[in-house]
Amino acid sequence: MKLMMKAALGAAVVLASWTGLAAAQTKINIGCTATTDCASAAVALEDGIFKKNGLDATMTLIGLNSNIPAALLSDSVQIGGPTPSVFLQAVDGGLDLVAVAGASSTSKTTFDTAGVVASPASGIKEPKDFVGKKVGAPGIGAFLQVLFSKWLIDNGVDPKQVNFVEVTFPTMNDTLKSGAVDAVVTAEPMMSRIIASGTGTVAGYYLEKLPERRPAILYASTRAWADANPDTVKAFRASIEEAAKIVNDNPEKGRQAIANFTKIPMDVLSKMKLSVSDPKIEQEQLDWWVATMNEQNMLQGKPDTAALIQK
């Protein structure tokens, strides 16, 4: 009897340790910046979709998109929402990251959700006026700054003639108002707040002529974490796919989730469009980004884009 009890106790201890391990593996922290691009994750959290799929998820607000790869590497977040350019530069620099799902992508219906906003004192009216000016961006090498630079190139302006500095989304209005920068490369919901306050006006919509379905934000992790947690990745993808449909079909619910995550007031969010939630990430999309970045000499190597998408 004692042997049976010992065996049963031992089995219970092993089972408890396995259960604890399984529970630990379901916990994920998702890092995103203060834009609408991670609306699918915010809705999945708020509506209990993550929980339904067995994930104990939290979200962390990250000031600069360029800080996300380091957060992934340190394991302070397990999944982050970097822009494709930040993701590809991190990989090019030796970090072993993979894309696990799509977050948002470009669309002709939402090109005006991002723009470059200039202060009245700057005198900026058109692309050539940016030469010699100081422009704040939420991450050097991130989506907005890279595509703004592409817009400058397409309009005959060398982006090297522009002085870029990093400015976080929450501080953009005050930084522009103080005169520390002449313009900011920004996106919703921050863009509407800056315009509504009278601090600046839109000097260009640099997403207007982009192809459809170019990723703005993708969800990424380290390859080691994704390989070690295939079930968690699968559950995350299922959650994001379900939540993306909600965001696209019911923008108001997406706005509320973003408001709760970013603490941006609903009266600001209610006046703006949400980014299109796009849960798929494909090689062709990353190839386009590689070509765009090569135009600006941002990559040293040739990324194997097929290997950068977790299967």
C-alpha positions as MATLAB code, in Angstrom:
seq = 'MKLMMKAALGAAVVLASWTGLAAAQTKINIGCTATTDCASAAVALEDGIFKKNGLDATMTLIGLNSNIPAALLSDSVQIGGPTPSVFLQAVDGGLDLVAVAGASSTSKTTFDTAGVVASPASGIKEPKDFVGKKVGAPGIGAFLQVLFSKWLIDNGVDPKQVNFVEVTFPTMNDTLKSGAVDAVVTAEPMMSRIIASGTGTVAGYYLEKLPERRPAILYASTRAWADANPDTVKAFRASIEEAAKIVNDNPEKGRQAIANFTKIPMDVLSKMKLSVSDPKIEQEQLDWWVATMNEQNMLQGKPDTAALIQK';
ca = [
       0.000    0.000    0.000;
       2.806    2.394    0.954;
       4.556    1.669   -2.330;
       1.351    2.388   -4.216;
       0.892    5.643   -2.320;
       4.476    6.661   -3.041;
       4.017    5.813   -6.694;
       0.775    7.771   -6.822;
       2.421   10.715   -5.055;
       5.343   10.598   -7.446;
       3.001   10.530  -10.422;
       1.094   13.476   -8.975;
       4.321   15.481   -8.590;
       5.332   14.722  -12.185;
       1.848   15.608  -13.433;
       1.889   18.846  -11.442;
       5.264   19.793  -12.898;
       4.046   19.016  -16.417;
       0.883   21.034  -15.785;
       2.912   23.936  -14.456;
       5.178   23.764  -17.491;
       2.199   23.709  -19.838;
       0.656   26.682  -18.029;
       3.960   28.580  -18.231;
       4.156   27.975  -21.957;
       0.714   29.494  -22.530;
       1.751   32.824  -21.010;
       2.731   35.381  -23.603;
       3.477   39.078  -23.426;
       2.913   41.000  -26.670;
       4.792   44.251  -27.291;
       3.407   46.947  -29.620;
       3.731   50.694  -30.136;
       0.906   53.236  -29.779;
      -0.677   52.826  -33.208;
      -3.790   51.044  -34.465;
      -1.705   48.372  -36.217;
      -1.903   45.913  -33.318;
      -5.687   46.218  -33.049;
      -6.078   42.490  -33.708;
      -4.006   41.630  -30.622;
      -5.821   44.245  -28.538;
      -9.228   42.845  -29.546;
      -8.092   39.252  -29.001;
      -7.073   40.248  -25.477;
     -10.158   42.315  -24.675;
     -12.700   39.884  -26.127;
     -11.155   36.852  -24.433;
     -10.124   35.244  -27.731;
      -6.616   34.539  -26.498;
      -8.025   33.019  -23.332;
     -10.488   30.877  -25.313;
      -7.567   29.494  -27.291;
      -5.592   28.620  -24.165;
      -3.328   31.663  -23.990;
      -2.682   33.739  -20.897;
      -1.827   36.928  -22.778;
      -0.814   40.436  -21.745;
       0.199   43.460  -23.830;
       3.007   45.935  -23.216;
       3.213   49.401  -24.754;
       6.647   50.025  -26.317;
       7.777   53.560  -27.077;
       9.918   53.012  -30.169;
       9.377   50.286  -32.737;
      13.124   49.849  -33.076;
      13.215   48.643  -29.438;
      11.033   45.603  -30.158;
      13.785   43.203  -31.381;
      15.760   43.818  -28.176;
      12.613   43.185  -26.125;
      12.142   39.870  -27.938;
      15.754   38.894  -27.416;
      15.563   39.659  -23.688;
      12.302   37.676  -23.421;
      10.530   40.645  -21.824;
       8.018   40.072  -24.623;
       7.591   36.780  -26.447;
       5.790   38.246  -29.459;
       6.287   41.779  -30.728;
       4.881   43.970  -33.460;
       7.889   45.312  -35.370;
       7.614   46.981  -38.735;
       9.001   44.810  -41.562;
      11.981   47.141  -41.927;
      12.913   46.880  -38.229;
      12.394   43.118  -38.416;
      14.574   42.733  -41.526;
      17.328   44.978  -40.191;
      17.410   43.006  -36.968;
      17.751   39.759  -38.947;
      20.390   41.379  -41.149;
      22.258   42.296  -37.973;
      22.338   38.683  -36.789;
      19.203   38.285  -34.659;
      17.371   35.021  -35.338;
      13.782   36.277  -35.568;
      10.775   34.877  -37.453;
       7.400   36.269  -38.450;
       4.573   34.320  -36.833;
       1.571   36.258  -38.189;
       0.527   39.423  -39.950;
      -0.852   42.423  -38.063;
      -1.743   45.184  -40.532;
      -1.148   46.074  -44.160;
      -1.503   48.951  -46.591;
      -4.768   49.656  -48.390;
      -6.050   52.311  -50.770;
      -8.835   52.937  -48.263;
      -6.483   53.803  -45.408;
      -3.533   55.610  -47.006;
      -4.471   58.732  -45.017;
      -3.957   56.995  -41.671;
      -0.277   57.956  -41.849;
       1.441   61.126  -42.975;
       4.132   63.676  -42.317;
       2.873   66.556  -40.194;
       4.772   69.865  -40.274;
       4.594   72.850  -37.947;
       3.360   76.151  -39.428;
       6.699   77.786  -38.618;
       8.629   75.213  -40.688;
       7.452   76.529  -44.051;
       7.197   72.946  -45.325;
       4.649   72.527  -48.113;
       6.120   69.930  -50.493;
       8.863   67.269  -50.617;
      11.730   69.599  -51.558;
      11.020   71.716  -48.470;
      12.233   68.905  -46.201;
      15.864   69.415  -47.268;
      17.845   70.612  -44.253;
      14.907   70.169  -41.887;
      14.727   68.101  -38.696;
      12.081   65.367  -38.865;
      11.008   63.198  -35.949;
      10.192   59.535  -36.577;
       9.034   56.744  -34.232;
      12.088   54.630  -34.939;
      14.859   55.183  -37.466;
      14.566   52.398  -40.013;
      10.969   51.623  -39.037;
       7.986   51.438  -41.407;
       7.005   55.101  -41.340;
      10.496   56.526  -41.705;
      11.477   54.112  -44.489;
       8.329   54.752  -46.524;
       8.577   58.494  -45.958;
      12.148   58.272  -47.302;
      10.845   56.311  -50.295;
       8.301   59.093  -50.892;
      11.115   61.642  -50.829;
      13.181   59.577  -53.301;
      10.186   59.175  -55.615;
       9.813   62.965  -55.534;
      13.460   63.658  -56.343;
      14.694   64.366  -52.816;
      17.654   62.583  -51.229;
      16.602   61.511  -47.701;
      20.222   61.928  -46.600;
      19.574   65.677  -46.824;
      16.975   65.363  -44.068;
      17.983   65.206  -40.396;
      15.993   62.352  -38.802;
      15.674   61.988  -35.041;
      13.726   59.433  -33.025;
      10.585   60.716  -31.312;
       8.111   58.410  -29.592;
       4.440   58.613  -30.587;
       3.241   59.925  -27.192;
       5.733   62.827  -27.242;
       5.282   63.871  -30.881;
       2.799   66.683  -30.284;
       4.902   68.334  -27.576;
       8.149   67.846  -29.504;
       6.693   69.445  -32.628;
       5.057   72.238  -30.629;
       8.335   73.084  -28.877;
      10.140   73.534  -32.184;
      12.608   70.745  -31.436;
      11.648   69.263  -34.813;
      10.141   70.816  -37.938;
       7.912   67.857  -38.737;
       7.022   64.378  -37.536;
       6.466   61.198  -39.501;
       3.401   59.859  -37.747;
       0.257   57.756  -37.948;
      -3.132   57.371  -36.350;
      -4.201   57.814  -33.664;
      -1.418   60.302  -32.911;
      -1.777   62.168  -36.208;
      -5.362   63.235  -35.461;
      -4.346   64.481  -32.013;
      -1.551   66.641  -33.440;
      -3.807   68.135  -36.110;
      -6.711   68.703  -33.693;
      -4.413   70.565  -31.300;
      -3.340   72.949  -34.073;
       0.323   72.002  -33.668;
       0.774   71.012  -37.300;
      -0.810   70.183  -40.646;
      -0.301   67.287  -43.057;
       2.461   68.009  -45.560;
       2.169   64.681  -47.379;
       0.477   61.283  -47.403;
       3.405   59.058  -48.315;
       1.400   55.793  -48.349;
      -0.977   56.979  -51.079;
       0.718   55.271  -54.029;
       1.893   52.083  -52.338;
       0.704   48.669  -53.567;
      -2.044   46.914  -51.636;
      -1.195   44.518  -48.815;
       2.299   45.706  -47.991;
       2.760   44.816  -44.286;
       2.875   47.768  -41.911;
       3.317   45.682  -38.767;
       3.932   41.957  -38.414;
       3.950   39.792  -35.317;
       7.393   38.290  -34.678;
       9.250   36.205  -32.129;
      12.681   34.690  -31.758;
      13.061   31.490  -33.772;
      14.074   29.620  -30.610;
      10.852   30.593  -28.837;
       8.662   29.774  -31.857;
      10.352   26.385  -32.358;
       9.924   25.554  -28.672;
       6.272   26.624  -28.573;
       4.554   25.456  -31.801;
       1.163   25.009  -30.111;
       1.328   28.503  -28.665;
       2.176   29.930  -32.089;
      -0.751   28.032  -33.604;
      -3.121   29.325  -30.916;
      -1.800   32.873  -31.365;
      -2.375   32.736  -35.129;
      -5.905   31.404  -34.680;
      -6.635   34.189  -32.198;
      -5.244   36.916  -34.449;
      -7.182   35.620  -37.468;
     -10.449   35.677  -35.510;
      -9.747   39.098  -34.025;
      -8.671   40.612  -37.377;
     -12.092   39.857  -38.820;
     -13.723   41.610  -35.866;
     -11.507   44.684  -36.297;
     -12.268   44.944  -40.009;
     -16.007   44.261  -39.628;
     -16.529   46.265  -36.434;
     -14.025   49.159  -36.274;
     -15.698   50.575  -33.183;
     -14.737   47.501  -31.198;
     -11.189   47.843  -32.523;
     -11.072   51.484  -31.451;
     -12.196   50.636  -27.935;
      -9.547   47.938  -27.594;
      -6.852   50.300  -28.878;
      -8.049   53.006  -26.471;
      -7.747   50.612  -23.555;
      -4.265   49.526  -24.622;
      -2.782   52.927  -25.546;
      -4.884   55.124  -23.178;
      -5.662   57.416  -26.113;
      -9.149   58.925  -25.600;
     -12.052   57.514  -27.589;
     -13.054   61.000  -28.749;
      -9.785   61.060  -30.716;
     -10.004   57.484  -31.956;
     -13.628   57.868  -33.031;
     -12.636   60.405  -35.693;
     -10.110   58.204  -37.474;
      -9.833   55.104  -39.601;
      -8.223   51.973  -38.275;
      -5.412   50.229  -40.127;
      -6.571   47.174  -42.051;
      -5.940   44.080  -39.943;
      -4.245   41.440  -42.101;
      -3.371   38.195  -40.282;
      -1.425   36.636  -43.163;
       2.262   37.168  -43.833;
       3.740   35.927  -47.103;
       7.171   35.738  -48.701;
       6.239   38.052  -51.559;
       5.393   40.772  -49.042;
       8.795   40.500  -47.379;
      10.488   40.450  -50.794;
       8.892   43.825  -51.574;
      10.243   45.216  -48.332;
      13.724   43.895  -49.057;
      13.664   45.651  -52.449;
      12.445   48.894  -50.861;
      15.144   48.786  -48.213;
      17.867   47.943  -50.729;
      16.892   51.126  -52.576;
      17.987   52.967  -49.441;
      21.066   50.773  -48.800;
      19.638   49.545  -45.510;
      20.661   45.886  -45.734;
      24.145   44.373  -45.872;
      23.146   40.829  -46.804;
      20.420   39.054  -48.753;
      17.734   37.798  -46.355;
      16.244   34.373  -47.048;
      12.670   35.625  -46.806;
      11.150   32.157  -47.126;
      12.998   31.066  -43.983;
      11.837   34.130  -42.063;
       8.210   32.992  -41.877;
       7.526   30.421  -39.180;
       5.812   27.362  -40.638;
];
